[in-house]
């Protein structure tokens, strides 16, 4: 009698565990076109509708950022690659990447050579989240160089924030405005 009770108890436990484990799968897999066999099949993760790379939809940064930011017409994000010199800079095109801290721009590809306009260049440095200070373009060049080579030389209220800049260009492709982009 004891052996029968032990067998029934063991059978009940196995049945309960087995039923609980099978309830963890997909509720209805008929849309996937499976016609039988094991229900444990790997399914590909969602891909961008345009078939593009993962970078366009947020990359592998680990966050749900939604749609990538749209820049105003005529604006371009760049990451300065080497300290700017008088009248020119080398920078990579910067693309948004989804991170746990939202969208953050990162330079990609080869650095391009940019000239600044001969006239007045509007230059702005970040002084924190959402605030900027207009400075002479030479001060911006020095700041960008310090951020690349000697961050301890950067004085308050400025900080180094990834060397990402929002630029606009004139009809000849020369930089006419440059604004440091702040991010945490």
Coordinates of C-alpha atoms in Angstrom, one line a residue:
X1 CA 0.0 0.0 0.0
X2 CA 2.9 2.4 0.9
X3 CA 4.5 1.7 -2.5
X4 CA 1.3 2.5 -4.3
X5 CA 0.8 5.8 -2.5
X6 CA 4.4 6.8 -3.1
X7 CA 4.0 5.9 -6.8
X8 CA 0.8 8.0 -7.1
X9 CA 2.4 10.9 -5.2
X10 CA 5.4 10.9 -7.5
X11 CA 3.2 10.6 -10.6
X12 CA 1.2 13.6 -9.4
X13 CA 4.3 15.7 -8.8
X14 CA 5.7 14.8 -12.2
X15 CA 2.4 15.6 -13.9
X16 CA 2.1 19.0 -12.1
X17 CA 5.7 20.0 -13.0
X18 CA 5.3 18.8 -16.6
X19 CA 2.1 20.7 -17.0
X20 CA 3.7 23.8 -15.6
X21 CA 6.7 23.6 -17.9
X22 CA 4.6 23.2 -21.0
X23 CA 2.6 26.3 -20.2
X24 CA 5.8 28.5 -20.6
X25 CA 5.8 28.3 -24.5
X26 CA 4.0 30.5 -27.0
X27 CA 0.2 30.5 -26.6
X28 CA -0.6 30.1 -30.2
X29 CA 2.1 29.1 -32.7
X30 CA -0.2 28.4 -35.6
X31 CA 0.7 31.7 -37.3
X32 CA 4.3 30.6 -37.6
X33 CA 3.2 27.7 -39.8
X34 CA 4.4 24.9 -37.6
X35 CA 2.7 21.6 -38.4
X36 CA 3.9 19.5 -35.6
X37 CA 7.1 18.4 -33.9
X38 CA 8.8 20.3 -31.1
X39 CA 7.2 23.6 -30.1
X40 CA 10.6 24.8 -29.0
X41 CA 11.9 26.6 -32.1
X42 CA 14.0 29.8 -32.1
X43 CA 12.3 32.8 -33.8
X44 CA 14.3 35.7 -35.3
X45 CA 13.9 39.0 -33.5
X46 CA 12.2 41.9 -35.2
X47 CA 14.2 43.6 -37.9
X48 CA 13.8 47.1 -39.3
X49 CA 11.1 47.3 -41.9
X50 CA 13.5 48.8 -44.5
X51 CA 15.8 45.8 -44.1
X52 CA 18.6 48.0 -43.0
X53 CA 21.2 47.5 -40.3
X54 CA 20.4 47.3 -36.6
X55 CA 22.1 50.7 -36.1
X56 CA 19.2 52.5 -37.9
X57 CA 16.6 51.1 -35.4
X58 CA 18.6 51.6 -32.3
X59 CA 21.5 49.2 -32.6
X60 CA 22.5 46.7 -30.0
X61 CA 22.7 49.4 -27.2
X62 CA 20.0 47.9 -25.1
X63 CA 17.1 50.2 -24.7
X64 CA 13.7 51.1 -26.1
X65 CA 14.5 54.5 -27.6
X66 CA 11.7 54.6 -30.1
X67 CA 12.4 56.4 -33.5
X68 CA 15.8 57.9 -34.0
X69 CA 16.0 61.7 -33.7
X70 CA 15.4 63.7 -36.9
X71 CA 17.7 66.7 -37.5
X72 CA 16.4 70.0 -38.7
X73 CA 17.0 70.6 -42.4
X74 CA 20.6 71.6 -43.2
X75 CA 22.0 70.2 -39.9
X76 CA 24.5 67.5 -39.6
X77 CA 26.1 65.8 -36.5
X78 CA 29.8 65.1 -36.5
X79 CA 32.4 63.8 -34.1
X80 CA 35.6 65.7 -34.2
X81 CA 38.4 63.2 -34.8
X82 CA 41.6 65.3 -34.2
X83 CA 42.0 68.7 -32.6
X84 CA 40.8 71.4 -35.0
X85 CA 43.3 73.9 -36.3
X86 CA 42.6 77.4 -37.5
X87 CA 39.9 77.3 -40.1
X88 CA 39.6 73.5 -40.5
X89 CA 38.7 70.3 -38.7
X90 CA 38.5 66.6 -39.4
X91 CA 35.4 64.9 -38.2
X92 CA 33.4 61.7 -38.7
X93 CA 29.7 61.7 -39.6
X94 CA 27.8 60.9 -36.4
X95 CA 24.8 58.6 -36.3
X96 CA 22.4 58.1 -33.5
X97 CA 22.7 54.8 -31.5
X98 CA 20.1 53.6 -29.0
X99 CA 21.7 53.3 -25.5
X100 CA 20.2 52.8 -22.0
X101 CA 20.5 56.6 -21.8
X102 CA 18.4 57.2 -24.9
X103 CA 19.8 58.2 -28.3
X104 CA 23.5 59.2 -28.4
X105 CA 25.5 60.1 -31.5
X106 CA 28.7 58.3 -32.3
X107 CA 31.1 59.0 -35.2
X108 CA 31.3 56.4 -37.9
X109 CA 33.5 55.8 -40.9
X110 CA 36.4 57.8 -42.1
X111 CA 37.0 61.3 -40.9
X112 CA 36.2 64.1 -43.5
X113 CA 38.0 67.4 -43.8
X114 CA 35.9 70.5 -43.2
X115 CA 36.7 74.1 -43.7
X116 CA 35.1 77.0 -41.8
X117 CA 33.6 80.0 -43.6
X118 CA 35.8 83.0 -44.0
X119 CA 33.2 85.2 -42.4
X120 CA 31.6 85.1 -39.0
X121 CA 31.2 81.5 -37.7
X122 CA 28.6 81.1 -34.9
X123 CA 30.1 78.7 -32.3
X124 CA 28.4 77.5 -29.1
X125 CA 29.7 75.4 -26.3
X126 CA 27.5 73.3 -24.0
X127 CA 27.3 74.5 -20.4
X128 CA 25.1 71.5 -19.3
X129 CA 21.8 69.9 -20.2
X130 CA 20.1 72.1 -22.8
X131 CA 22.1 75.3 -22.2
X132 CA 24.8 76.8 -24.4
X133 CA 27.1 79.8 -24.5
X134 CA 28.1 81.6 -27.7
X135 CA 31.9 81.8 -27.9
X136 CA 34.5 82.9 -30.5
X137 CA 35.2 80.0 -32.9
X138 CA 38.8 79.9 -31.8
X139 CA 37.7 79.1 -28.2
X140 CA 35.6 76.2 -29.5
X141 CA 38.6 74.9 -31.4
X142 CA 40.7 75.0 -28.2
X143 CA 37.9 73.4 -26.2
X144 CA 37.5 70.5 -28.7
X145 CA 41.2 70.0 -28.8
X146 CA 41.4 69.9 -25.0
X147 CA 38.5 67.4 -24.9
X148 CA 40.5 65.1 -27.2
X149 CA 43.9 65.5 -25.6
X150 CA 43.7 66.8 -22.1
X151 CA 40.3 66.8 -20.5
X152 CA 41.6 68.2 -17.2
X153 CA 42.4 71.5 -19.0
X154 CA 38.6 72.1 -19.6
X155 CA 37.3 74.7 -17.2
X156 CA 33.9 75.1 -15.7
X157 CA 31.2 75.7 -16.9
X158 CA 32.3 73.6 -19.8
X159 CA 32.7 69.8 -19.9
X160 CA 33.7 67.2 -22.4
X161 CA 30.7 65.4 -23.7
X162 CA 31.7 63.0 -26.5
X163 CA 33.1 65.5 -29.0
X164 CA 29.8 65.6 -30.9
X165 CA 28.9 68.8 -32.7
X166 CA 25.8 69.9 -34.7
X167 CA 27.0 71.8 -37.7
X168 CA 25.5 73.7 -40.7
X169 CA 27.3 74.4 -43.9
X170 CA 27.0 77.1 -46.5
X171 CA 26.5 76.4 -50.2
X172 CA 30.2 75.6 -50.7
X173 CA 30.1 73.0 -47.9
X174 CA 32.0 75.2 -45.4
X175 CA 31.0 75.2 -41.7
X176 CA 29.0 78.3 -40.8
X177 CA 27.6 77.2 -37.4
X178 CA 28.9 74.7 -34.9
X179 CA 27.3 73.8 -31.6
X180 CA 28.5 71.3 -29.0
X181 CA 26.0 68.6 -28.2
X182 CA 25.7 67.7 -24.5
X183 CA 24.9 64.3 -23.2
X184 CA 25.4 62.6 -19.9

